[in-house]
PDB file of C-alpha atoms in Angstrom:
ATOM      1  CA  MET O   1      74.989 138.171  81.731  1.00  0.00           C
ATOM      2  CA  ALA O   2      78.211 139.878  82.862  1.00  0.00           C
ATOM      3  CA  LEU O   3      80.836 137.733  84.570  1.00  0.00           C
ATOM      4  CA  LYS O   4      80.792 139.967  87.663  1.00  0.00           C
ATOM      5  CA  THR O   5      77.051 139.369  88.038  1.00  0.00           C
ATOM      6  CA  LYS O   6      77.444 135.612  87.651  1.00  0.00           C
ATOM      7  CA  VAL O   7      80.137 135.606  90.355  1.00  0.00           C
ATOM      8  CA  TYR O   8      77.792 137.438  92.722  1.00  0.00           C
ATOM      9  CA  LEU O   9      74.942 135.014  91.991  1.00  0.00           C
ATOM     10  CA  ALA O  10      77.261 132.020  92.405  1.00  0.00           C
ATOM     11  CA  ARG O  11      78.303 133.308  95.839  1.00  0.00           C
ATOM     12  CA  THR O  12      74.625 133.321  96.821  1.00  0.00           C
ATOM     13  CA  LEU O  13      74.174 129.700  95.762  1.00  0.00           C
ATOM     14  CA  ILE O  14      77.322 128.533  97.575  1.00  0.00           C
ATOM     15  CA  ALA O  15      76.360 130.426 100.748  1.00  0.00           C
ATOM     16  CA  ALA O  16      72.972 128.664 100.705  1.00  0.00           C
ATOM     17  CA  VAL O  17      74.608 125.242 100.231  1.00  0.00           C
ATOM     18  CA  GLU O  18      77.182 125.836 102.985  1.00  0.00           C
ATOM     19  CA  GLY O  19      74.556 127.252 105.328  1.00  0.00           C
ATOM     20  CA  GLY O  20      72.107 124.413 104.720  1.00  0.00           C
ATOM     21  CA  SER O  21      69.292 126.696 103.601  1.00  0.00           C
ATOM     22  CA  ILE O  22      68.630 129.786 101.513  1.00  0.00           C
ATOM     23  CA  ALA O  23      67.743 131.710 104.672  1.00  0.00           C
ATOM     24  CA  ASN O  24      71.075 130.863 106.315  1.00  0.00           C
ATOM     25  CA  GLY O  25      72.955 131.721 103.142  1.00  0.00           C
ATOM     26  CA  ALA O  26      71.147 135.049 102.912  1.00  0.00           C
ATOM     27  CA  ARG O  27      72.020 135.815 106.524  1.00  0.00           C
ATOM     28  CA  ALA O  28      75.704 135.073 105.881  1.00  0.00           C
ATOM     29  CA  LEU O  29      75.702 137.477 102.923  1.00  0.00           C
ATOM     30  CA  ASN O  30      73.625 140.081 104.773  1.00  0.00           C
ATOM     31  CA  ILE O  31      70.837 140.061 102.179  1.00  0.00           C
ATOM     32  CA  THR O  32      67.155 139.145 102.417  1.00  0.00           C
ATOM     33  CA  ARG O  33      65.897 135.612 101.905  1.00  0.00           C
ATOM     34  CA  SER O  34      63.782 136.727  98.976  1.00  0.00           C
ATOM     35  CA  GLY O  35      66.809 138.451  97.476  1.00  0.00           C
ATOM     36  CA  ALA O  36      68.824 135.254  97.786  1.00  0.00           C
ATOM     37  CA  SER O  37      66.032 133.215  96.177  1.00  0.00           C
ATOM     38  CA  LYS O  38      65.862 135.666  93.266  1.00  0.00           C
ATOM     39  CA  ASN O  39      69.629 135.491  92.820  1.00  0.00           C
ATOM     40  CA  ILE O  40      69.580 131.688  92.614  1.00  0.00           C
ATOM     41  CA  ALA O  41      66.619 131.769  90.225  1.00  0.00           C
ATOM     42  CA  ALA O  42      68.475 134.297  88.044  1.00  0.00           C
ATOM     43  CA  LEU O  43      71.533 132.048  87.983  1.00  0.00           C
ATOM     44  CA  GLU O  44      69.428 129.028  86.990  1.00  0.00           C
ATOM     45  CA  SER O  45      67.837 131.098  84.240  1.00  0.00           C
ATOM     46  CA  ALA O  46      71.215 132.289  82.946  1.00  0.00           C
ATOM     47  CA  LEU O  47      72.606 128.751  82.905  1.00  0.00           C
ATOM     48  CA  GLY O  48      69.421 127.182  81.576  1.00  0.00           C
ATOM     49  CA  VAL O  49      69.439 124.378  84.163  1.00  0.00           C
ATOM     50  CA  LYS O  50      67.897 123.711  87.563  1.00  0.00           C
ATOM     51  CA  LEU O  51      70.502 123.857  90.324  1.00  0.00           C
ATOM     52  CA  LEU O  52      68.457 123.343  93.473  1.00  0.00           C
ATOM     53  CA  ASN O  53      65.601 121.083  94.473  1.00  0.00           C
ATOM     54  CA  ARG O  54      63.538 123.115  96.953  1.00  0.00           C
ATOM     55  CA  ASN O  55      60.490 122.528  99.089  1.00  0.00           C
ATOM     56  CA  ALA O  56      59.096 123.947 102.320  1.00  0.00           C
ATOM     57  CA  ARG O  57      61.317 121.761 104.515  1.00  0.00           C
ATOM     58  CA  ASN O  58      64.638 121.259 102.799  1.00  0.00           C
ATOM     59  CA  MET O  59      66.747 121.781  99.727  1.00  0.00           C
ATOM     60  CA  SER O  60      69.346 119.764  97.837  1.00  0.00           C
ATOM     61  CA  LEU O  61      71.562 120.264  94.829  1.00  0.00           C
ATOM     62  CA  THR O  62      70.570 118.689  91.549  1.00  0.00           C
ATOM     63  CA  GLU O  63      73.205 116.741  89.651  1.00  0.00           C
ATOM     64  CA  ALA O  64      73.836 119.852  87.548  1.00  0.00           C
ATOM     65  CA  GLY O  65      74.020 121.918  90.721  1.00  0.00           C
ATOM     66  CA  GLU O  66      76.634 119.619  92.259  1.00  0.00           C
ATOM     67  CA  THR O  67      78.755 119.865  89.110  1.00  0.00           C
ATOM     68  CA  TYR O  68      78.425 123.642  89.032  1.00  0.00           C
ATOM     69  CA  VAL O  69      79.213 124.189  92.728  1.00  0.00           C
ATOM     70  CA  GLN O  70      82.195 121.836  92.621  1.00  0.00           C
ATOM     71  CA  GLY O  71      83.698 123.751  89.715  1.00  0.00           C
ATOM     72  CA  VAL O  72      82.810 127.277  90.776  1.00  0.00           C
ATOM     73  CA  LYS O  73      83.694 127.053  94.466  1.00  0.00           C
ATOM     74  CA  SER O  74      87.372 126.367  93.811  1.00  0.00           C
ATOM     75  CA  ALA O  75      87.478 129.329  91.418  1.00  0.00           C
ATOM     76  CA  LEU O  76      85.822 131.620  93.967  1.00  0.00           C
ATOM     77  CA  ASP O  77      88.212 130.430  96.671  1.00  0.00           C
ATOM     78  CA  GLN O  78      91.127 131.335  94.409  1.00  0.00           C
ATOM     79  CA  ILE O  79      89.624 134.776  93.758  1.00  0.00           C
ATOM     80  CA  GLU O  80      89.193 135.384  97.489  1.00  0.00           C
ATOM     81  CA  SER O  81      92.746 134.216  98.196  1.00  0.00           C
ATOM     82  CA  ALA O  82      94.080 136.528  95.502  1.00  0.00           C
ATOM     83  CA  GLU O  83      92.055 139.442  96.883  1.00  0.00           C
ATOM     84  CA  SER O  84      93.372 138.716 100.368  1.00  0.00           C
ATOM     85  CA  ALA O  85      96.934 138.478  99.075  1.00  0.00           C
ATOM     86  CA  VAL O  86      96.885 141.836  97.277  1.00  0.00           C
ATOM     87  CA  SER O  87      95.067 143.606 100.113  1.00  0.00           C
ATOM     88  CA  GLN O  88      98.385 143.915 101.939  1.00  0.00           C
ATOM     89  CA  TYR O  89      99.512 146.395  99.294  1.00  0.00           C
ATOM     90  CA  ARG O  90      96.727 148.843 100.193  1.00  0.00           C
ATOM     91  CA  ALA O  91      98.184 149.489 103.614  1.00  0.00           C
ATOM     92  CA  GLU O  92     100.396 147.804 106.156  1.00  0.00           C
ATOM     93  CA  PRO O  93      98.335 146.071 108.841  1.00  0.00           C
ATOM     94  CA  SER O  94      98.872 147.236 112.395  1.00  0.00           C
ATOM     95  CA  GLY O  95      97.312 146.536 115.762  1.00  0.00           C
ATOM     96  CA  VAL O  96      96.432 143.359 117.660  1.00  0.00           C
ATOM     97  CA  LEU O  97      95.129 140.203 115.964  1.00  0.00           C
ATOM     98  CA  SER O  98      93.373 137.863 118.377  1.00  0.00           C
ATOM     99  CA  ILE O  99      93.489 134.178 117.398  1.00  0.00           C
ATOM    100  CA  GLU O 100      91.934 131.206 119.192  1.00  0.00           C
ATOM    101  CA  SER O 101      92.941 127.661 118.245  1.00  0.00           C
ATOM    102  CA  THR O 102      92.821 124.068 119.351  1.00  0.00           C
ATOM    103  CA  ILE O 103      95.940 123.158 121.314  1.00  0.00           C
ATOM    104  CA  LEU O 104      97.317 120.567 118.891  1.00  0.00           C
ATOM    105  CA  PHE O 105      96.950 122.690 115.753  1.00  0.00           C
ATOM    106  CA  GLY O 106      98.352 125.669 117.620  1.00  0.00           C
ATOM    107  CA  ARG O 107     101.464 123.796 118.664  1.00  0.00           C
ATOM    108  CA  LEU O 108     102.075 121.900 115.428  1.00  0.00           C
ATOM    109  CA  TYR O 109     101.365 124.635 112.893  1.00  0.00           C
ATOM    110  CA  LEU O 110     100.077 127.936 114.174  1.00  0.00           C
ATOM    111  CA  ALA O 111     102.825 129.011 116.582  1.00  0.00           C
ATOM    112  CA  GLU O 112     105.502 128.918 113.884  1.00  0.00           C
ATOM    113  CA  MET O 113     103.155 130.584 111.384  1.00  0.00           C
ATOM    114  CA  VAL O 114     102.512 133.423 113.835  1.00  0.00           C
ATOM    115  CA  ARG O 115     106.243 133.971 114.340  1.00  0.00           C
ATOM    116  CA  LYS O 116     106.775 134.270 110.581  1.00  0.00           C
ATOM    117  CA  TYR O 117     103.757 136.568 110.288  1.00  0.00           C
ATOM    118  CA  LEU O 118     105.089 138.916 112.961  1.00  0.00           C
ATOM    119  CA  ARG O 119     108.443 139.109 111.194  1.00  0.00           C
ATOM    120  CA  ALA O 120     106.646 139.997 107.944  1.00  0.00           C
ATOM    121  CA  TYR O 121     104.394 142.602 109.609  1.00  0.00           C
ATOM    122  CA  PRO O 122     106.376 144.338 112.363  1.00  0.00           C
ATOM    123  CA  LYS O 123     103.505 146.698 113.239  1.00  0.00           C
ATOM    124  CA  MET O 124     101.298 143.738 114.211  1.00  0.00           C
ATOM    125  CA  SER O 125     100.862 141.982 117.543  1.00  0.00           C
ATOM    126  CA  VAL O 126      99.165 138.599 117.989  1.00  0.00           C
ATOM    127  CA  ASP O 127      97.167 137.454 121.001  1.00  0.00           C
ATOM    128  CA  LEU O 128      97.243 133.641 120.595  1.00  0.00           C
ATOM    129  CA  ARG O 129      94.914 131.592 122.789  1.00  0.00           C
ATOM    130  CA  LEU O 130      95.181 127.790 122.758  1.00  0.00           C
ATOM    131  CA  ASN O 131      92.406 125.693 124.275  1.00  0.00           C
ATOM    132  CA  ASP O 132      90.154 122.803 123.328  1.00  0.00           C
ATOM    133  CA  SER O 133      86.966 124.191 124.849  1.00  0.00           C
ATOM    134  CA  ALA O 134      84.051 125.192 122.634  1.00  0.00           C
ATOM    135  CA  PRO O 135      84.627 128.832 121.670  1.00  0.00           C
ATOM    136  CA  ASP O 136      82.220 131.562 122.708  1.00  0.00           C
ATOM    137  CA  VAL O 137      81.938 133.425 119.414  1.00  0.00           C
ATOM    138  CA  THR O 138      79.429 135.924 120.794  1.00  0.00           C
ATOM    139  CA  THR O 139      81.961 137.915 122.828  1.00  0.00           C
ATOM    140  CA  GLY O 140      83.478 139.679 119.821  1.00  0.00           C
ATOM    141  CA  GLU O 141      86.931 139.370 121.402  1.00  0.00           C
ATOM    142  CA  VAL O 142      88.495 137.038 118.819  1.00  0.00           C
ATOM    143  CA  ASP O 143      89.292 137.816 115.175  1.00  0.00           C
ATOM    144  CA  LEU O 144      90.069 134.284 113.931  1.00  0.00           C
ATOM    145  CA  TYR O 145      89.260 130.788 115.151  1.00  0.00           C
ATOM    146  CA  PHE O 146      90.896 127.490 114.179  1.00  0.00           C
ATOM    147  CA  ARG O 147      88.469 124.709 115.077  1.00  0.00           C
ATOM    148  CA  THR O 148      87.512 121.152 114.225  1.00  0.00           C
ATOM    149  CA  GLY O 149      83.990 119.899 113.676  1.00  0.00           C
ATOM    150  CA  ARG O 150      80.871 121.406 112.226  1.00  0.00           C
ATOM    151  CA  ILE O 151      80.748 125.193 112.337  1.00  0.00           C
ATOM    152  CA  LYS O 152      77.290 125.948 113.687  1.00  0.00           C
ATOM    153  CA  HIS O 153      77.389 129.722 114.061  1.00  0.00           C
ATOM    154  CA  LEU O 154      75.643 131.401 111.155  1.00  0.00           C
ATOM    155  CA  ASP O 155      77.728 134.582 111.117  1.00  0.00           C
ATOM    156  CA  MET O 156      80.993 132.728 110.541  1.00  0.00           C
ATOM    157  CA  ILE O 157      82.931 132.041 107.346  1.00  0.00           C
ATOM    158  CA  ALA O 158      84.553 128.589 107.593  1.00  0.00           C
ATOM    159  CA  ILE O 159      87.537 127.752 105.377  1.00  0.00           C
ATOM    160  CA  LYS O 160      88.613 124.100 105.388  1.00  0.00           C
ATOM    161  CA  LEU O 161      92.340 123.614 105.971  1.00  0.00           C
ATOM    162  CA  MET O 162      92.798 119.864 106.448  1.00  0.00           C
ATOM    163  CA  ASP O 163      91.131 116.534 107.143  1.00  0.00           C
ATOM    164  CA  ILE O 164      91.912 114.769 110.402  1.00  0.00           C
ATOM    165  CA  TYR O 165      92.281 110.992 110.658  1.00  0.00           C
ATOM    166  CA  PHE O 166      92.693 109.046 113.881  1.00  0.00           C
ATOM    167  CA  ARG O 167      95.385 106.380 113.609  1.00  0.00           C
ATOM    168  CA  THR O 168      95.834 103.504 116.052  1.00  0.00           C
ATOM    169  CA  VAL O 169      99.554 103.190 116.774  1.00  0.00           C
ATOM    170  CA  ALA O 170     102.119 101.395 118.915  1.00  0.00           C
ATOM    171  CA  SER O 171     105.907 101.387 119.046  1.00  0.00           C
ATOM    172  CA  PRO O 172     107.926  98.481 117.619  1.00  0.00           C
ATOM    173  CA  GLU O 173     109.150  97.810 121.188  1.00  0.00           C
ATOM    174  CA  TYR O 174     105.597  97.425 122.494  1.00  0.00           C
ATOM    175  CA  ILE O 175     104.680  95.105 119.612  1.00  0.00           C
ATOM    176  CA  GLU O 176     107.794  92.992 120.161  1.00  0.00           C
ATOM    177  CA  MET O 177     106.870  92.560 123.829  1.00  0.00           C
ATOM    178  CA  PHE O 178     103.089  92.165 123.630  1.00  0.00           C
ATOM    179  CA  GLY O 179     102.344  91.319 119.986  1.00  0.00           C
ATOM    180  CA  VAL O 180      99.990  92.831 117.429  1.00  0.00           C
ATOM    181  CA  PRO O 181      96.272  92.849 118.351  1.00  0.00           C
ATOM    182  CA  ALA O 182      94.565  90.354 116.039  1.00  0.00           C
ATOM    183  CA  THR O 183      91.333  92.339 115.881  1.00  0.00           C
ATOM    184  CA  ILE O 184      90.040  95.717 116.992  1.00  0.00           C
ATOM    185  CA  ALA O 185      88.068  93.984 119.736  1.00  0.00           C
ATOM    186  CA  SER O 186      91.300  92.468 121.078  1.00  0.00           C
ATOM    187  CA  LEU O 187      92.526  95.968 121.966  1.00  0.00           C
ATOM    188  CA  ALA O 188      90.668  95.221 125.200  1.00  0.00           C
ATOM    189  CA  ASP O 189      93.532  92.840 126.059  1.00  0.00           C
ATOM    190  CA  HIS O 190      96.178  95.551 125.654  1.00  0.00           C
ATOM    191  CA  ASN O 191      97.268  98.642 127.566  1.00  0.00           C
ATOM    192  CA  CYS O 192      95.474 101.520 125.828  1.00  0.00           C
ATOM    193  CA  LEU O 193      96.593 105.092 126.496  1.00  0.00           C
ATOM    194  CA  ASN O 194      93.602 107.413 126.795  1.00  0.00           C
ATOM    195  CA  PHE O 195      92.839 111.092 126.335  1.00  0.00           C
ATOM    196  CA  ARG O 196      90.544 113.007 128.698  1.00  0.00           C
ATOM    197  CA  PHE O 197      88.725 116.064 127.327  1.00  0.00           C
ATOM    198  CA  PRO O 198      89.583 119.063 129.519  1.00  0.00           C
ATOM    199  CA  SER O 199      86.212 120.696 128.824  1.00  0.00           C
ATOM    200  CA  ASP O 200      83.906 118.048 130.334  1.00  0.00           C
ATOM    201  CA  HIS O 201      86.423 115.472 131.675  1.00  0.00           C
ATOM    202  CA  SER O 202      84.963 112.691 129.513  1.00  0.00           C
ATOM    203  CA  ILE O 203      87.253 110.001 128.079  1.00  0.00           C
ATOM    204  CA  PHE O 204      87.896 109.987 124.337  1.00  0.00           C
ATOM    205  CA  GLN O 205      86.182 107.059 122.631  1.00  0.00           C
ATOM    206  CA  TRP O 206      88.374 105.155 120.211  1.00  0.00           C
ATOM    207  CA  ARG O 207      86.903 105.199 116.734  1.00  0.00           C
ATOM    208  CA  HIS O 208      87.286 102.890 113.752  1.00  0.00           C
ATOM    209  CA  MET O 209      85.546 102.377 110.425  1.00  0.00           C
ATOM    210  CA  MET O 210      84.158  98.841 110.300  1.00  0.00           C
ATOM    211  CA  GLU O 211      82.165  97.771 107.233  1.00  0.00           C
ATOM    212  CA  SER O 212      81.590 101.429 106.312  1.00  0.00           C
ATOM    213  CA  GLU O 213      80.200 102.181 109.773  1.00  0.00           C
ATOM    214  CA  ALA O 214      81.849 104.343 112.424  1.00  0.00           C
ATOM    215  CA  VAL O 215      82.316 102.349 115.642  1.00  0.00           C
ATOM    216  CA  PHE O 216      83.041 104.135 118.940  1.00  0.00           C
ATOM    217  CA  GLN O 217      84.514 102.139 121.843  1.00  0.00           C
ATOM    218  CA  ASN O 218      86.330 102.597 125.150  1.00  0.00           C
ATOM    219  CA  PHE O 219      89.479 100.606 125.914  1.00  0.00           C
ATOM    220  CA  ASN O 220      91.175 100.650 129.305  1.00  0.00           C
ATOM    221  CA  GLY O 221      94.783 101.307 130.169  1.00  0.00           C
ATOM    222  CA  ASN O 222      97.058 102.564 132.923  1.00  0.00           C
ATOM    223  CA  PHE O 223      97.530 106.131 131.638  1.00  0.00           C
ATOM    224  CA  ILE O 224      95.040 108.950 130.996  1.00  0.00           C
ATOM    225  CA  SER O 225      96.005 112.543 130.159  1.00  0.00           C
ATOM    226  CA  THR O 226      94.410 115.790 129.057  1.00  0.00           C
ATOM    227  CA  ASP O 227      97.577 116.484 127.035  1.00  0.00           C
ATOM    228  CA  VAL O 228      97.704 114.611 123.735  1.00  0.00           C
ATOM    229  CA  ALA O 229     101.453 115.299 123.519  1.00  0.00           C
ATOM    230  CA  GLU O 230     102.015 113.246 126.676  1.00  0.00           C
ATOM    231  CA  ILE O 231     100.041 110.336 125.210  1.00  0.00           C
ATOM    232  CA  HIS O 232     102.152 110.611 122.061  1.00  0.00           C
ATOM    233  CA  SER O 233     105.352 110.494 124.153  1.00  0.00           C
ATOM    234  CA  ALA O 234     104.101 107.464 126.095  1.00  0.00           C
ATOM    235  CA  ALA O 235     103.306 105.614 122.867  1.00  0.00           C
ATOM    236  CA  LEU O 236     106.780 106.382 121.489  1.00  0.00           C
ATOM    237  CA  ALA O 237     108.285 105.064 124.730  1.00  0.00           C
ATOM    238  CA  GLY O 238     106.510 101.729 124.276  1.00  0.00           C
ATOM    239  CA  GLU O 239     104.112 102.204 127.189  1.00  0.00           C
ATOM    240  CA  GLY O 240     101.003 101.149 125.278  1.00  0.00           C
ATOM    241  CA  ILE O 241      98.745 101.562 122.252  1.00  0.00           C
ATOM    242  CA  ALA O 242      97.292 104.978 121.441  1.00  0.00           C
ATOM    243  CA  GLN O 243      94.860 106.484 118.981  1.00  0.00           C
ATOM    244  CA  LEU O 244      96.119 109.850 117.809  1.00  0.00           C
ATOM    245  CA  PRO O 245      95.456 112.339 114.982  1.00  0.00           C
ATOM    246  CA  ASN O 246      97.444 111.777 111.807  1.00  0.00           C
ATOM    247  CA  GLN O 247      99.066 115.231 111.960  1.00  0.00           C
ATOM    248  CA  LEU O 248     100.842 114.112 115.123  1.00  0.00           C
ATOM    249  CA  VAL O 249     101.920 110.586 114.116  1.00  0.00           C
ATOM    250  CA  ASP O 250     102.280 110.418 110.317  1.00  0.00           C
ATOM    251  CA  GLU O 251     105.980 111.280 110.442  1.00  0.00           C
ATOM    252  CA  ASP O 252     106.546 108.699 113.208  1.00  0.00           C
ATOM    253  CA  ILE O 253     104.820 106.018 111.130  1.00  0.00           C
ATOM    254  CA  HIS O 254     106.870 106.942 108.056  1.00  0.00           C
ATOM    255  CA  SER O 255     110.138 106.781 110.047  1.00  0.00           C
ATOM    256  CA  GLY O 256     109.248 103.525 111.818  1.00  0.00           C
ATOM    257  CA  ARG O 257     109.126 105.022 115.315  1.00  0.00           C
ATOM    258  CA  LEU O 258     105.459 103.971 115.443  1.00  0.00           C
ATOM    259  CA  VAL O 259     103.544 101.222 113.658  1.00  0.00           C
ATOM    260  CA  GLU O 260      99.991 101.825 112.490  1.00  0.00           C
ATOM    261  CA  LEU O 261      97.507  99.134 113.514  1.00  0.00           C
ATOM    262  CA  PHE O 262      94.335  98.511 111.474  1.00  0.00           C
ATOM    263  CA  PRO O 263      95.164 101.121 108.780  1.00  0.00           C
ATOM    264  CA  ASP O 264      92.112 100.102 106.737  1.00  0.00           C
ATOM    265  CA  ALA O 265      89.917 101.073 109.690  1.00  0.00           C
ATOM    266  CA  ALA O 266      91.386 104.571 110.197  1.00  0.00           C
ATOM    267  CA  PHE O 267      88.579 106.939 111.130  1.00  0.00           C
ATOM    268  CA  ALA O 268      88.154 110.210 109.253  1.00  0.00           C
ATOM    269  CA  SER O 269      87.183 112.734 111.893  1.00  0.00           C
ATOM    270  CA  ASN O 270      85.899 116.236 111.339  1.00  0.00           C
ATOM    271  CA  ALA O 271      88.009 118.605 109.276  1.00  0.00           C
ATOM    272  CA  LEU O 272      89.851 121.585 110.723  1.00  0.00           C
ATOM    273  CA  HIS O 273      88.648 125.019 109.620  1.00  0.00           C
ATOM    274  CA  MET O 274      89.830 128.593 109.819  1.00  0.00           C
ATOM    275  CA  CYS O 275      86.752 130.505 110.950  1.00  0.00           C
ATOM    276  CA  ILE O 276      86.279 134.238 110.412  1.00  0.00           C
ATOM    277  CA  PRO O 277      83.421 136.271 111.927  1.00  0.00           C
ATOM    278  CA  TYR O 278      81.546 137.660 108.944  1.00  0.00           C
ATOM    279  CA  ASN O 279      81.813 141.246 110.169  1.00  0.00           C
ATOM    280  CA  ARG O 280      85.629 140.969 110.137  1.00  0.00           C
ATOM    281  CA  LYS O 281      86.158 139.339 106.757  1.00  0.00           C
ATOM    282  CA  SER O 282      87.458 142.604 105.244  1.00  0.00           C
ATOM    283  CA  ASP O 283      89.544 143.688 108.239  1.00  0.00           C
ATOM    284  CA  LEU O 284      93.105 144.239 107.020  1.00  0.00           C
ATOM    285  CA  LYS O 285      94.589 142.403 110.012  1.00  0.00           C
ATOM    286  CA  VAL O 286      92.401 139.383 109.245  1.00  0.00           C
ATOM    287  CA  THR O 287      92.902 139.401 105.469  1.00  0.00           C
ATOM    288  CA  SER O 288      96.681 139.668 105.845  1.00  0.00           C
ATOM    289  CA  PHE O 289      96.820 136.625 108.118  1.00  0.00           C
ATOM    290  CA  ARG O 290      94.324 134.732 105.946  1.00  0.00           C
ATOM    291  CA  ALA O 291      96.625 135.246 102.951  1.00  0.00           C
ATOM    292  CA  PHE O 292      99.532 134.037 105.081  1.00  0.00           C
ATOM    293  CA  VAL O 293      97.656 130.837 105.939  1.00  0.00           C
ATOM    294  CA  ALA O 294      96.663 130.308 102.291  1.00  0.00           C
ATOM    295  CA  ASP O 295     100.349 130.126 101.350  1.00  0.00           C
ATOM    296  CA  HIS O 296     101.007 127.407 103.932  1.00  0.00           C
ATOM    297  CA  LYS O 297     100.994 123.750 102.874  1.00  0.00           C
ATOM    298  CA  PHE O 298      99.266 121.559 105.447  1.00  0.00           C
TER     299      PHE O 298
END
């Protein structure tokens, strides 16, 4: 079997795994479900091993399938990155690229990346929208999304950029004055700085890993904000204990400006993804920015 054919069949398998079903994978690739099933069967035949366990209700990778997907996916990602990178030589992108991102990622990473991108492509304009509300992907107004959590929309290609960990932190000044909490439960005896979600006004629940289980709790304090940067500033000023994403506090912990509490209980939250509507995956504006992101070290 030709390598090009195997690559095509492998894409079908990976789309099914990422979509959670053969039908979802077929929809993402714009082929029929029966066509996707035949592709996976052809790949299994070519390799001489069973890759998927399938029944009427669900599917799962076999051990051989897990090994194959783990090895092939990274290779396909590299191929797609290379294709995106060389696409800029076909023509110079021009027009408006609309990007929607979470506020924190936008401020920490994306704003600077956009400035560099605009210098590299002077015919481009970027419409950057920062908010933490759930995106409405049905409007067709946005070319690229940067979002955390599970990507539920079927017509979206999700590319993982980074993992996000929540770290419980306090300044050395706060610890000197009030001491280190002996246990996670004893956070209830301290001033905890809290984040309020702008979308539904609920209070962020602090999260820790305890005996391999995720534990969600509320702790009270004298300061609540919808701006995570303000909570970060208050923690640095010694106003209380905060739980913040690692991208925001890792440098502070390394420099000693903040001290991490309960590091063994740090909670791994959902990863952050770059999400591309499937019908725009070949758009030159999108591929040029995707290649730009691929060169960035997060």
